[in-house]
GROMACS .gro file of C-alpha atoms in nm:
model
  320
    1UNK     CA    1   0.709  -3.367  -0.181
    2UNK     CA    2   0.884  -3.065  -0.072
    3UNK     CA    3   1.093  -3.104   0.241
    4UNK     CA    4   1.249  -2.814   0.473
    5UNK     CA    5   1.565  -2.790   0.283
    6UNK     CA    6   1.359  -2.776  -0.058
    7UNK     CA    7   1.131  -2.526   0.109
    8UNK     CA    8   1.443  -2.309   0.232
    9UNK     CA    9   1.637  -2.324  -0.125
   10UNK     CA   10   1.305  -2.180  -0.259
   11UNK     CA   11   1.273  -1.892  -0.032
   12UNK     CA   12   1.666  -1.797  -0.056
   13UNK     CA   13   1.632  -1.812  -0.477
   14UNK     CA   14   1.310  -1.612  -0.438
   15UNK     CA   15   1.501  -1.325  -0.222
   16UNK     CA   16   1.830  -1.362  -0.439
   17UNK     CA   17   1.581  -1.274  -0.734
   18UNK     CA   18   1.435  -0.993  -0.613
   19UNK     CA   19   1.749  -0.847  -0.444
   20UNK     CA   20   1.891  -0.862  -0.784
   21UNK     CA   21   1.605  -0.685  -0.922
   22UNK     CA   22   1.654  -0.426  -0.642
   23UNK     CA   23   1.985  -0.346  -0.730
   24UNK     CA   24   1.915  -0.318  -1.089
   25UNK     CA   25   1.646  -0.040  -1.055
   26UNK     CA   26   1.900   0.139  -0.847
   27UNK     CA   27   2.123   0.159  -1.092
   28UNK     CA   28   1.903   0.232  -1.419
   29UNK     CA   29   1.636   0.418  -1.269
   30UNK     CA   30   1.770   0.698  -1.018
   31UNK     CA   31   1.732   1.005  -1.274
   32UNK     CA   32   1.378   0.920  -1.406
   33UNK     CA   33   1.218   0.844  -1.030
   34UNK     CA   34   1.403   1.192  -0.958
   35UNK     CA   35   1.233   1.369  -1.252
   36UNK     CA   36   0.903   1.231  -1.217
   37UNK     CA   37   0.910   1.329  -0.851
   38UNK     CA   38   0.987   1.680  -0.933
   39UNK     CA   39   0.682   1.670  -1.187
   40UNK     CA   40   0.447   1.574  -0.918
   41UNK     CA   41   0.576   1.777  -0.651
   42UNK     CA   42   0.432   2.069  -0.879
   43UNK     CA   43   0.131   1.893  -0.991
   44UNK     CA   44  -0.170   2.127  -0.956
   45UNK     CA   45  -0.465   1.853  -0.976
   46UNK     CA   46  -0.455   1.455  -0.831
   47UNK     CA   47  -0.238   1.136  -0.916
   48UNK     CA   48  -0.455   0.883  -1.113
   49UNK     CA   49  -0.264   0.520  -1.051
   50UNK     CA   50  -0.389   0.239  -1.310
   51UNK     CA   51  -0.278  -0.092  -1.464
   52UNK     CA   52  -0.410  -0.435  -1.569
   53UNK     CA   53  -0.383  -0.748  -1.362
   54UNK     CA   54  -0.173  -0.779  -1.085
   55UNK     CA   55  -0.040  -0.415  -1.185
   56UNK     CA   56  -0.379  -0.297  -1.118
   57UNK     CA   57  -0.344  -0.407  -0.699
   58UNK     CA   58  -0.003  -0.271  -0.687
   59UNK     CA   59  -0.177   0.051  -0.863
   60UNK     CA   60  -0.486   0.039  -0.582
   61UNK     CA   61  -0.196   0.003  -0.308
   62UNK     CA   62   0.012   0.331  -0.420
   63UNK     CA   63  -0.298   0.492  -0.473
   64UNK     CA   64  -0.418   0.470  -0.101
   65UNK     CA   65  -0.046   0.515   0.012
   66UNK     CA   66  -0.053   0.881  -0.175
   67UNK     CA   67  -0.379   0.935  -0.052
   68UNK     CA   68  -0.275   0.834   0.303
   69UNK     CA   69   0.019   1.087   0.306
   70UNK     CA   70  -0.127   1.416   0.165
   71UNK     CA   71  -0.094   1.347  -0.197
   72UNK     CA   72  -0.478   1.347  -0.352
   73UNK     CA   73  -0.474   1.023  -0.536
   74UNK     CA   74  -0.764   0.782  -0.734
   75UNK     CA   75  -0.706   0.434  -0.829
   76UNK     CA   76  -0.832   0.342  -1.186
   77UNK     CA   77  -0.881   0.058  -1.328
   78UNK     CA   78  -0.724   0.031  -1.693
   79UNK     CA   79  -1.029  -0.166  -1.816
   80UNK     CA   80  -1.280   0.041  -1.657
   81UNK     CA   81  -1.100   0.365  -1.777
   82UNK     CA   82  -1.185   0.268  -2.156
   83UNK     CA   83  -1.568   0.217  -2.036
   84UNK     CA   84  -1.638   0.551  -1.858
   85UNK     CA   85  -1.391   0.581  -1.555
   86UNK     CA   86  -1.177   0.851  -1.736
   87UNK     CA   87  -1.414   1.061  -1.652
   88UNK     CA   88  -1.254   1.109  -1.320
   89UNK     CA   89  -0.945   1.237  -1.533
   90UNK     CA   90  -0.908   1.641  -1.538
   91UNK     CA   91  -0.635   1.807  -1.753
   92UNK     CA   92  -0.456   1.904  -1.482
   93UNK     CA   93  -0.420   1.542  -1.308
   94UNK     CA   94  -0.140   1.292  -1.396
   95UNK     CA   95  -0.229   0.924  -1.428
   96UNK     CA   96   0.044   0.669  -1.343
   97UNK     CA   97   0.048   0.364  -1.612
   98UNK     CA   98   0.174   0.042  -1.416
   99UNK     CA   99   0.235  -0.245  -1.692
  100UNK     CA  100   0.549  -0.456  -1.746
  101UNK     CA  101   0.539  -0.521  -2.078
  102UNK     CA  102   0.364  -0.160  -2.144
  103UNK     CA  103   0.247  -0.312  -2.486
  104UNK     CA  104  -0.104  -0.504  -2.370
  105UNK     CA  105  -0.385  -0.400  -2.600
  106UNK     CA  106  -0.571  -0.218  -2.299
  107UNK     CA  107  -0.273  -0.015  -2.189
  108UNK     CA  108  -0.230   0.076  -2.543
  109UNK     CA  109  -0.573   0.196  -2.592
  110UNK     CA  110  -0.559   0.345  -2.240
  111UNK     CA  111  -0.228   0.539  -2.346
  112UNK     CA  112  -0.352   0.668  -2.721
  113UNK     CA  113  -0.695   0.784  -2.551
  114UNK     CA  114  -0.534   0.973  -2.263
  115UNK     CA  115  -0.292   1.139  -2.516
  116UNK     CA  116  -0.583   1.259  -2.714
  117UNK     CA  117  -0.721   1.456  -2.422
  118UNK     CA  118  -0.381   1.610  -2.348
  119UNK     CA  119  -0.380   1.423  -2.020
  120UNK     CA  120   0.001   1.356  -1.890
  121UNK     CA  121   0.149   0.988  -1.823
  122UNK     CA  122   0.409   0.877  -1.608
  123UNK     CA  123   0.505   0.521  -1.695
  124UNK     CA  124   0.615   0.233  -1.526
  125UNK     CA  125   0.762  -0.061  -1.750
  126UNK     CA  126   1.006  -0.306  -1.797
  127UNK     CA  127   1.069  -0.228  -2.167
  128UNK     CA  128   1.236   0.152  -2.273
  129UNK     CA  129   1.078   0.032  -2.635
  130UNK     CA  130   0.742  -0.021  -2.559
  131UNK     CA  131   0.475   0.157  -2.683
  132UNK     CA  132   0.374   0.297  -2.308
  133UNK     CA  133   0.755   0.405  -2.250
  134UNK     CA  134   0.746   0.558  -2.574
  135UNK     CA  135   0.442   0.754  -2.526
  136UNK     CA  136   0.483   0.882  -2.133
  137UNK     CA  137   0.636   1.300  -2.047
  138UNK     CA  138   0.808   1.044  -1.769
  139UNK     CA  139   0.902   0.691  -1.766
  140UNK     CA  140   1.063   0.475  -1.459
  141UNK     CA  141   1.221   0.160  -1.627
  142UNK     CA  142   1.184  -0.124  -1.374
  143UNK     CA  143   1.405  -0.373  -1.530
  144UNK     CA  144   1.320  -0.744  -1.460
  145UNK     CA  145   1.547  -1.003  -1.610
  146UNK     CA  146   1.310  -1.316  -1.453
  147UNK     CA  147   0.974  -1.357  -1.224
  148UNK     CA  148   1.068  -1.528  -0.942
  149UNK     CA  149   0.805  -1.788  -1.046
  150UNK     CA  150   0.975  -2.081  -1.158
  151UNK     CA  151   0.808  -2.061  -1.519
  152UNK     CA  152   0.902  -1.701  -1.521
  153UNK     CA  153   0.529  -1.603  -1.526
  154UNK     CA  154   0.333  -1.521  -1.253
  155UNK     CA  155   0.412  -1.163  -1.144
  156UNK     CA  156   0.630  -1.171  -0.827
  157UNK     CA  157   0.955  -0.970  -0.911
  158UNK     CA  158   0.754  -0.736  -1.136
  159UNK     CA  159   0.515  -0.651  -0.852
  160UNK     CA  160   0.785  -0.580  -0.613
  161UNK     CA  161   0.960  -0.330  -0.801
  162UNK     CA  162   0.652  -0.164  -0.907
  163UNK     CA  163   0.550  -0.188  -0.532
  164UNK     CA  164   0.916  -0.010  -0.396
  165UNK     CA  165   0.890   0.230  -0.685
  166UNK     CA  166   0.554   0.344  -0.579
  167UNK     CA  167   0.677   0.369  -0.204
  168UNK     CA  168   0.982   0.612  -0.312
  169UNK     CA  169   0.764   0.859  -0.508
  170UNK     CA  170   0.476   0.845  -0.185
  171UNK     CA  171   0.782   0.898   0.059
  172UNK     CA  172   0.940   1.166  -0.146
  173UNK     CA  173   0.627   1.361  -0.208
  174UNK     CA  174   0.580   1.316   0.167
  175UNK     CA  175   0.915   1.460   0.247
  176UNK     CA  176   0.890   1.767  -0.002
  177UNK     CA  177   0.539   1.838   0.152
  178UNK     CA  178   0.684   1.870   0.511
  179UNK     CA  179   0.388   1.626   0.564
  180UNK     CA  180   0.501   1.567   0.950
  181UNK     CA  181   0.309   1.346   1.212
  182UNK     CA  182   0.014   1.591   1.278
  183UNK     CA  183  -0.048   1.592   0.915
  184UNK     CA  184  -0.030   1.221   0.967
  185UNK     CA  185  -0.263   1.253   1.244
  186UNK     CA  186  -0.536   1.413   1.081
  187UNK     CA  187  -0.554   1.168   0.788
  188UNK     CA  188  -0.559   0.877   1.023
  189UNK     CA  189  -0.767   1.029   1.322
  190UNK     CA  190  -0.923   0.666   1.414
  191UNK     CA  191  -0.558   0.503   1.371
  192UNK     CA  192  -0.339   0.409   1.644
  193UNK     CA  193  -0.084   0.685   1.560
  194UNK     CA  194  -0.353   0.916   1.512
  195UNK     CA  195  -0.495   0.861   1.825
  196UNK     CA  196  -0.133   0.867   2.020
  197UNK     CA  197  -0.098   1.214   1.831
  198UNK     CA  198  -0.425   1.373   1.892
  199UNK     CA  199  -0.596   1.193   2.223
  200UNK     CA  200  -0.579   1.425   2.492
  201UNK     CA  201  -0.688   1.353   2.863
  202UNK     CA  202  -0.981   1.528   2.845
  203UNK     CA  203  -1.106   1.330   2.549
  204UNK     CA  204  -1.061   1.009   2.767
  205UNK     CA  205  -1.208   1.135   3.120
  206UNK     CA  206  -1.544   1.089   3.241
  207UNK     CA  207  -1.628   1.485   3.379
  208UNK     CA  208  -1.916   1.309   3.540
  209UNK     CA  209  -1.699   1.124   3.790
  210UNK     CA  210  -1.523   1.358   3.984
  211UNK     CA  211  -1.368   1.267   4.283
  212UNK     CA  212  -1.324   1.496   4.591
  213UNK     CA  213  -1.265   1.506   4.956
  214UNK     CA  214  -1.198   1.792   5.167
  215UNK     CA  215  -0.918   1.784   5.404
  216UNK     CA  216  -1.160   1.841   5.699
  217UNK     CA  217  -1.346   1.511   5.588
  218UNK     CA  218  -1.308   1.182   5.767
  219UNK     CA  219  -1.119   0.914   5.651
  220UNK     CA  220  -1.423   0.750   5.602
  221UNK     CA  221  -1.579   0.972   5.383
  222UNK     CA  222  -1.272   0.918   5.165
  223UNK     CA  223  -1.309   0.564   5.139
  224UNK     CA  224  -1.704   0.616   5.034
  225UNK     CA  225  -1.562   0.831   4.748
  226UNK     CA  226  -1.311   0.589   4.621
  227UNK     CA  227  -1.595   0.367   4.633
  228UNK     CA  228  -1.875   0.532   4.467
  229UNK     CA  229  -1.616   0.714   4.191
  230UNK     CA  230  -1.500   0.401   4.090
  231UNK     CA  231  -1.184   0.519   3.962
  232UNK     CA  232  -0.945   0.428   4.293
  233UNK     CA  233  -0.880   0.748   4.396
  234UNK     CA  234  -1.033   1.070   4.529
  235UNK     CA  235  -0.854   1.424   4.528
  236UNK     CA  236  -0.814   1.611   4.872
  237UNK     CA  237  -0.878   1.947   4.837
  238UNK     CA  238  -0.797   2.270   5.104
  239UNK     CA  239  -1.111   2.501   4.980
  240UNK     CA  240  -1.042   2.526   4.581
  241UNK     CA  241  -0.686   2.420   4.611
  242UNK     CA  242  -0.542   2.050   4.525
  243UNK     CA  243  -0.386   1.898   4.797
  244UNK     CA  244  -0.304   1.549   4.769
  245UNK     CA  245  -0.452   1.223   4.653
  246UNK     CA  246  -0.576   0.912   4.827
  247UNK     CA  247  -0.579   0.585   4.650
  248UNK     CA  248  -0.681   0.224   4.686
  249UNK     CA  249  -0.316   0.134   4.806
  250UNK     CA  250  -0.310   0.417   5.048
  251UNK     CA  251  -0.631   0.294   5.178
  252UNK     CA  252  -0.502  -0.075   5.239
  253UNK     CA  253  -0.175   0.092   5.391
  254UNK     CA  254  -0.370   0.311   5.642
  255UNK     CA  255  -0.601   0.031   5.761
  256UNK     CA  256  -0.283  -0.146   5.854
  257UNK     CA  257  -0.093   0.078   6.046
  258UNK     CA  258  -0.412   0.228   6.237
  259UNK     CA  259  -0.661   0.014   6.481
  260UNK     CA  260  -0.926   0.279   6.409
  261UNK     CA  261  -0.884   0.542   6.115
  262UNK     CA  262  -1.245   0.592   5.964
  263UNK     CA  263  -1.317   0.883   6.238
  264UNK     CA  264  -0.954   1.084   6.188
  265UNK     CA  265  -0.919   1.354   5.968
  266UNK     CA  266  -0.775   1.341   5.609
  267UNK     CA  267  -0.527   1.616   5.666
  268UNK     CA  268  -0.337   1.378   5.874
  269UNK     CA  269  -0.298   1.147   5.605
  270UNK     CA  270  -0.157   1.373   5.349
  271UNK     CA  271   0.228   1.415   5.312
  272UNK     CA  272   0.380   1.403   4.969
  273UNK     CA  273   0.212   1.691   4.684
  274UNK     CA  274  -0.026   1.502   4.424
  275UNK     CA  275   0.060   1.480   4.054
  276UNK     CA  276  -0.132   1.602   3.800
  277UNK     CA  277  -0.157   1.700   3.420
  278UNK     CA  278  -0.338   1.988   3.216
  279UNK     CA  279  -0.654   1.839   3.047
  280UNK     CA  280  -0.475   1.915   2.709
  281UNK     CA  281  -0.206   1.672   2.802
  282UNK     CA  282  -0.181   1.390   2.538
  283UNK     CA  283  -0.282   1.052   2.657
  284UNK     CA  284   0.004   0.890   2.534
  285UNK     CA  285   0.234   1.123   2.793
  286UNK     CA  286  -0.019   1.045   3.058
  287UNK     CA  287   0.049   0.670   3.012
  288UNK     CA  288   0.429   0.768   2.974
  289UNK     CA  289   0.417   0.967   3.341
  290UNK     CA  290   0.178   0.690   3.478
  291UNK     CA  291   0.424   0.394   3.373
  292UNK     CA  292   0.729   0.584   3.464
  293UNK     CA  293   0.638   0.698   3.834
  294UNK     CA  294   0.418   0.339   3.833
  295UNK     CA  295   0.095   0.480   3.924
  296UNK     CA  296  -0.239   0.415   3.836
  297UNK     CA  297  -0.440   0.739   3.859
  298UNK     CA  298  -0.350   1.085   3.767
  299UNK     CA  299  -0.528   1.454   3.866
  300UNK     CA  300  -0.633   1.658   3.531
  301UNK     CA  301  -0.634   2.046   3.564
  302UNK     CA  302  -0.780   2.293   3.348
  303UNK     CA  303  -0.654   2.662   3.380
  304UNK     CA  304  -0.487   2.537   3.744
  305UNK     CA  305  -0.810   2.412   3.825
  306UNK     CA  306  -0.957   2.085   3.917
  307UNK     CA  307  -1.115   1.938   3.610
  308UNK     CA  308  -1.098   1.555   3.652
  309UNK     CA  309  -0.924   1.217   3.722
  310UNK     CA  310  -0.764   0.979   3.453
  311UNK     CA  311  -0.713   0.616   3.540
  312UNK     CA  312  -0.470   0.398   3.339
  313UNK     CA  313  -0.733   0.178   3.206
  314UNK     CA  314  -0.927   0.441   3.060
  315UNK     CA  315  -0.609   0.536   2.885
  316UNK     CA  316  -0.563   0.196   2.776
  317UNK     CA  317  -0.905   0.122   2.656
  318UNK     CA  318  -0.889   0.407   2.384
  319UNK     CA  319  -0.676   0.208   2.190
  320UNK     CA  320  -0.347   0.417   2.188
   0.00000   0.00000   0.00000
């Protein structure tokens, strides 16, 4: 039975083995990676990423990462490629083949067929003398002295290094293509970051809930408006101009200070100019403003006219 000390030693050994592999990659593969990235950056077609076994799983992740940062990519399983899936490849595409040995029969067969169809190959292999390495236009050497597996069998360290190379390629292409936050949001519209970069207050507020009273209305009218619109506040207007806001907190303070305030005119309570934002204000910026001012509502304008009201709970519910 393993005790805590045993588990700590295993964890330490795994980390040491993988750190050593990363150091070897830094030493041996820098130029190969640079050449590969320069080639892929000029590619007119898409990037096909393929492999067998655990390498296929890594290939799937790399393809997904490339797609998410603006480099069109498709995952193709190495076995399925030999049974019809090669039909997705065009002559403008490049194929990244991931294989630790570079010599398994399916990889060899795939390489032969790709070369026959004049498809360019980028190889990732731990063996520079492998069939894959010798037949690739560009080869990235991923030297692995040993797997983290105690029997040196299960793909562990090799998978980590393959994944790392994929990330280096993806991030390099991302920077070369000037793929910025706005581009990221375009490809991740439903994700948290996508929402932060695109969601405006106009997208969130309920246009039908537009609490509003006049400076000449009574305090009771303001309370009724706050209650009916359920946003915890109401805007105060002087004709078409926004002059103030009355919140739930204001109501409590006014009730505590006056014996009978219900019949008083709202104008007597308006002292501080209200905060408001334009309808195109990002929800994340509105939330930041609310937190900094310790308020729960913001007045929203469009072309300097009252457009609606946003409550902090609406922003939080949006998932940003």
